[in-house]
Short mmCIF file of C-alpha atoms in Angstrom, two decimals:
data_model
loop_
_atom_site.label_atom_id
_atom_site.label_comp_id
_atom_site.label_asym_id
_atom_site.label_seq_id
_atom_site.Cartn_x
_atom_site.Cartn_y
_atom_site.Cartn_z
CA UNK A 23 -5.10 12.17 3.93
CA UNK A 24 -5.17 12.73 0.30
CA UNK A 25 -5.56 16.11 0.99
CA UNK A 26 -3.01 17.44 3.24
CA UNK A 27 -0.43 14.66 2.62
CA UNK A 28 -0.33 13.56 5.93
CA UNK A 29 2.20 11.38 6.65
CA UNK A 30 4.08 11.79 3.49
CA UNK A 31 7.70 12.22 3.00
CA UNK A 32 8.32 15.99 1.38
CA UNK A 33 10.05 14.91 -1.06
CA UNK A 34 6.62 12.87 -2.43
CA UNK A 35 5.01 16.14 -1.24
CA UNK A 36 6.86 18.04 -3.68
CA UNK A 37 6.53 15.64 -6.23
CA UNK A 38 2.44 15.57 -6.06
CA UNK A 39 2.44 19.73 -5.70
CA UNK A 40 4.70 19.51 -9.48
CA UNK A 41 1.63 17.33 -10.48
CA UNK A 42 -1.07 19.77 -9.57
CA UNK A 43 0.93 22.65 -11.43
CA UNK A 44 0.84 20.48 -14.64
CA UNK A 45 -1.66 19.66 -17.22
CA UNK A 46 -2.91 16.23 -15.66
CA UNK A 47 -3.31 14.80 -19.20
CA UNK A 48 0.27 15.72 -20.69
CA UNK A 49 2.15 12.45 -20.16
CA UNK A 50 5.26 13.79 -22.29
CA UNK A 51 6.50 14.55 -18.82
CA UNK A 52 6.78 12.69 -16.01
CA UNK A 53 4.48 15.36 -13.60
CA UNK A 54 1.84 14.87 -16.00
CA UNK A 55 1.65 11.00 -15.52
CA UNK A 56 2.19 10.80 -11.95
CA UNK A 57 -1.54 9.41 -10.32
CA UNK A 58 -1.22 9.23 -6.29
CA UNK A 59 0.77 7.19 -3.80
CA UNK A 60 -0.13 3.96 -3.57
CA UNK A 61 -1.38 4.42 -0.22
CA UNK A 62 -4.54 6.22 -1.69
CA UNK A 63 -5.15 3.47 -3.97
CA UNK A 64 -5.69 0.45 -1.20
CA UNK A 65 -7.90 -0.04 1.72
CA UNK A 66 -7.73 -2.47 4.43
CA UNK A 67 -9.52 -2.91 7.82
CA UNK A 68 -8.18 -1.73 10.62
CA UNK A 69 -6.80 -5.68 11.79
CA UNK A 70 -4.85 -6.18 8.97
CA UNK A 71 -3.20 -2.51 8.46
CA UNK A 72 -0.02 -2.94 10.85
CA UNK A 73 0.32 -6.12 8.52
CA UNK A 74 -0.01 -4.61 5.34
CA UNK A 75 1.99 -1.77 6.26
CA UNK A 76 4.66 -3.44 7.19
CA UNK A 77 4.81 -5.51 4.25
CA UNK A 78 5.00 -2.66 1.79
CA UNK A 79 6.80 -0.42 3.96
CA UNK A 80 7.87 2.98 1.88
CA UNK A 81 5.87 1.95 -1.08
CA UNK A 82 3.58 3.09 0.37
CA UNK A 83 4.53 6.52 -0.41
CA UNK A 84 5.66 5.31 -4.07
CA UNK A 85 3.99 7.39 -6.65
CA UNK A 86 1.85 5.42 -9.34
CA UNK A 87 2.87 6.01 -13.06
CA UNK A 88 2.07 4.73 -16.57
CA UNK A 89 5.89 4.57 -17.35
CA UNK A 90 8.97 6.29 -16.40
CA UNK A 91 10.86 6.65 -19.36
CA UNK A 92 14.56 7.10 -19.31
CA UNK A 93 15.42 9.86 -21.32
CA UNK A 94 12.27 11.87 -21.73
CA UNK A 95 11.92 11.91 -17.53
CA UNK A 96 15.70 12.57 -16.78
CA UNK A 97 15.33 15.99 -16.04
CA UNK A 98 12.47 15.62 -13.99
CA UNK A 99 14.04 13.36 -12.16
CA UNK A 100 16.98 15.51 -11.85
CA UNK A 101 14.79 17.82 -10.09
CA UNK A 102 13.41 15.92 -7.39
CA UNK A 103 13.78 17.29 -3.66
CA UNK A 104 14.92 13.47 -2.36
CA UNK A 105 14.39 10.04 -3.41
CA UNK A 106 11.30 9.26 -4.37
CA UNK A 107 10.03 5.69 -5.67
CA UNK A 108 7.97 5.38 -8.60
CA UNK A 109 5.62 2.38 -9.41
CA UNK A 110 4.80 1.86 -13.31
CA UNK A 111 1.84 -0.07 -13.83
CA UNK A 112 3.89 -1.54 -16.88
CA UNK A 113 5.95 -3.63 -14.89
CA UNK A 114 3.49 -4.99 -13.04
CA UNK A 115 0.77 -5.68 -15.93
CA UNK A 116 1.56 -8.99 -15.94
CA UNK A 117 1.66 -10.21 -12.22
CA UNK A 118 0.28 -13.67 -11.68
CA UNK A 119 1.86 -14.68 -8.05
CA UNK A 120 -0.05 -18.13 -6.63
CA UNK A 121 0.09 -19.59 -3.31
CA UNK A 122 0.78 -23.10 -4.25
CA UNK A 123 -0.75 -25.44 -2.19
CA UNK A 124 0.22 -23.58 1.22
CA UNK A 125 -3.88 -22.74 2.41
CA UNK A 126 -3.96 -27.01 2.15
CA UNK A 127 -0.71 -27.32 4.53
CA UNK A 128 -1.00 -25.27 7.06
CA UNK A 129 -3.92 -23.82 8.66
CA UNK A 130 -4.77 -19.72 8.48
CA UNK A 131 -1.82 -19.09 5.99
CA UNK A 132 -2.89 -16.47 2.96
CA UNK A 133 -1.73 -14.32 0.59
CA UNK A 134 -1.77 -10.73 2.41
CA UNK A 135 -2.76 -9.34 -1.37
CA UNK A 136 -6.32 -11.36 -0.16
CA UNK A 137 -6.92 -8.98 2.52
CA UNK A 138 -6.36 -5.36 0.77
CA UNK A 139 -9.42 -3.69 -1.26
CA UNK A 140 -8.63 -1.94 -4.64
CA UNK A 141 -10.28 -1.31 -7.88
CA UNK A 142 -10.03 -4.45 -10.02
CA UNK A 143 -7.86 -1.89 -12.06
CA UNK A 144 -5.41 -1.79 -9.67
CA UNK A 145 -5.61 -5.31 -8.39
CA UNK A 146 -2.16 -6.72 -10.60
CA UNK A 147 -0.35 -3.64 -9.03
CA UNK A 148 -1.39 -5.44 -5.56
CA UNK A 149 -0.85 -8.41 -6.30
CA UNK A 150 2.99 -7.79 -7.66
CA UNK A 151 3.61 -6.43 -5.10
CA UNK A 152 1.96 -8.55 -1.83
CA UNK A 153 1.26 -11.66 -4.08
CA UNK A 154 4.31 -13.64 -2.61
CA UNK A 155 4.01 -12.36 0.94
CA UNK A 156 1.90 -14.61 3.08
CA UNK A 157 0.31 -13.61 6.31
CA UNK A 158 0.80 -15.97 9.28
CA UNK A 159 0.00 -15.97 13.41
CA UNK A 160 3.46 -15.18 14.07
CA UNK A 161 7.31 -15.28 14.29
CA UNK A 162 7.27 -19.01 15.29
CA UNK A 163 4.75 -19.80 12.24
CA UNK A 164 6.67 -17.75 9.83
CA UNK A 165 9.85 -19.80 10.68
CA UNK A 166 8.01 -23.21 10.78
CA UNK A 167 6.13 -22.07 7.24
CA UNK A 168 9.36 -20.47 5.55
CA UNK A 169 11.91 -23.56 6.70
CA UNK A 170 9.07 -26.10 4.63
CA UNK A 171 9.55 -24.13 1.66
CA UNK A 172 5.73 -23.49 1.36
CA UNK A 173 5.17 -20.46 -0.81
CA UNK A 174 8.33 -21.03 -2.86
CA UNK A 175 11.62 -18.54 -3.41
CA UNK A 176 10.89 -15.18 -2.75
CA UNK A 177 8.30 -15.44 -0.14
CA UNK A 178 8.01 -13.21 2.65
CA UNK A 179 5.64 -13.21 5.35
CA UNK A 180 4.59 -10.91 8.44
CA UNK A 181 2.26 -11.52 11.20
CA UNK A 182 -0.84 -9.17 11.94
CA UNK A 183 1.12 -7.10 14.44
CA UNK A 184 3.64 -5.99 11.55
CA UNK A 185 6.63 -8.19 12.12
CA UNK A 186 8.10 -9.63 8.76
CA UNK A 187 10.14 -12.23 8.05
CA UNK A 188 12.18 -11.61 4.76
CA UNK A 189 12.90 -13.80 2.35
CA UNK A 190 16.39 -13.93 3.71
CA UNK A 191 15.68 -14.62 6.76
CA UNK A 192 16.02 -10.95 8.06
CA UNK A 193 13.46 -10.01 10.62
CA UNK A 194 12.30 -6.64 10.59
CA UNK A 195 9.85 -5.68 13.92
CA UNK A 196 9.15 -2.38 15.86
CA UNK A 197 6.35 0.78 16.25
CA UNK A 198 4.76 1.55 12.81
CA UNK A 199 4.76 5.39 12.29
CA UNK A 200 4.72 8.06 14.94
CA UNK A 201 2.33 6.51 17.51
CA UNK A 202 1.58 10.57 18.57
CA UNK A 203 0.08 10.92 15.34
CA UNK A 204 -1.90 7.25 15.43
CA UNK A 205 0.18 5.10 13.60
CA UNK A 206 1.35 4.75 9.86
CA UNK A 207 -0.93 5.90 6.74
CA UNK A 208 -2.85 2.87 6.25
CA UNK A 209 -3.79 2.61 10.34
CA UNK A 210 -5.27 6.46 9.88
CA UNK A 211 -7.12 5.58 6.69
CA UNK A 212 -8.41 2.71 8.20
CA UNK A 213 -9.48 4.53 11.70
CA UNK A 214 -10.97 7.13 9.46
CA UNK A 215 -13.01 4.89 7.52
CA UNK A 216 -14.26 3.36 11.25
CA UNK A 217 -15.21 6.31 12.34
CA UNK A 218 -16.71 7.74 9.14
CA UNK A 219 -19.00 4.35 9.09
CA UNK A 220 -19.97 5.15 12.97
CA UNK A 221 -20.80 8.71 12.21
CA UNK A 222 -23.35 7.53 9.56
CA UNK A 223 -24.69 4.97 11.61
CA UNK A 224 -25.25 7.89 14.55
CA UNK A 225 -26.54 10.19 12.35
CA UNK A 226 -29.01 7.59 10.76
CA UNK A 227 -29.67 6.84 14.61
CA UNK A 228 -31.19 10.00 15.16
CA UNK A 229 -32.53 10.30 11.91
CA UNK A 230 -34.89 7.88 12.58
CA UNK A 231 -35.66 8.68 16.48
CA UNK A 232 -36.98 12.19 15.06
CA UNK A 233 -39.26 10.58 12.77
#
């Protein structure tokens, strides 16, 4: 994936390709400080990823920055092919989301940041982002658990099979990605991983029965 871009918006495509054609280390312009999508920083298995994606949605395409500074970046912005969203670490350096006492009240109820795998240097980007959005069983549960007030203003959550329940109370359900091309970005990391782990294991498989 992080080579061909599959599954990215062209826009983001763009973007990235204006990264590769700058010095990586110049971050008096925006190219230069422009890391990856988000989506390359995260891993999940493959029973939480219609959850996950469905939580974060087009940030998962959002290109990680330092900063995005207003006047030195306008032009670059300017020159983008269509919208693109940018994350900046900055804003979410200080992230410190809690669940309250919601594990204690109702049974199976977590934080959906729990269930993604990052570097711990990423881990307050995660968390700003998933830290108040809570995975439950389902639709039914997210009702019960949102009407108690567990989790506190803000909170979101979304079941395993990728419907969420807003803060708002707007539901938002349906296919994730293109099922011809196996689902969303996180569902063809994930099924990559899988079958990258299985491919060892065969490999070691015969390794050893030639011994």
């Amino acid at each position: 994936m992080a080579s061909k871009r599959v599954g990215l918006e062209e826009a983001v495509k763009a973007a990235l390709e204006r990264r590769d054609a700058s010095r990586r280390d110049d971050a008096s312009v925006l190219w230069g400080r422009i890391e990856c999508p988000l989506a390359e920083l995260i891993e999940v298995d493959r029973t939480h990823a219609s959850a996950v994606e469905a939580a974060l949605g087009a940030s998962l395409q959002a290109l990680i920055v330092d900063r995005v500074d207003p006047d030195r970046d306008a032009l670059a912005l300017h020159e983008l092919a269509g919208r693109v969203t940018f994350l900046s670490r900055r804003a979410y350096a200080g992230a410190t989301p809690g669940l309250a006492n919601a594990r204690a009240r109702f049974e199976g109820l977590r934080s959906l940041e729990s269930v993604v795998r990052c570097a711990e240097s990423d881990r307050a980007l995660v968390e700003g982002l998933l830290g108040r959005t809570y995975l439950v069983r389902d639709l039914d549960a997210a009702m019960m658990v949102a009407a108690s007030g567990v989790g506190g203003a803000g909170a979101r959550f979304v079941t395993r099979d990728g419907v969420v329940l807003g803060f708002d109370g707007r539901v938002v359900a349906g296919p994730l990605g293109d099922p011809a091309e196996g689902g969303g970005l996180l569902e063809r990391a994930s099924e990559l991983h899988d079958l990258e782990h299985e491919t060892a294991q065969l490999d070691g498989a015969i390794g050893r029965n030639r011994e």
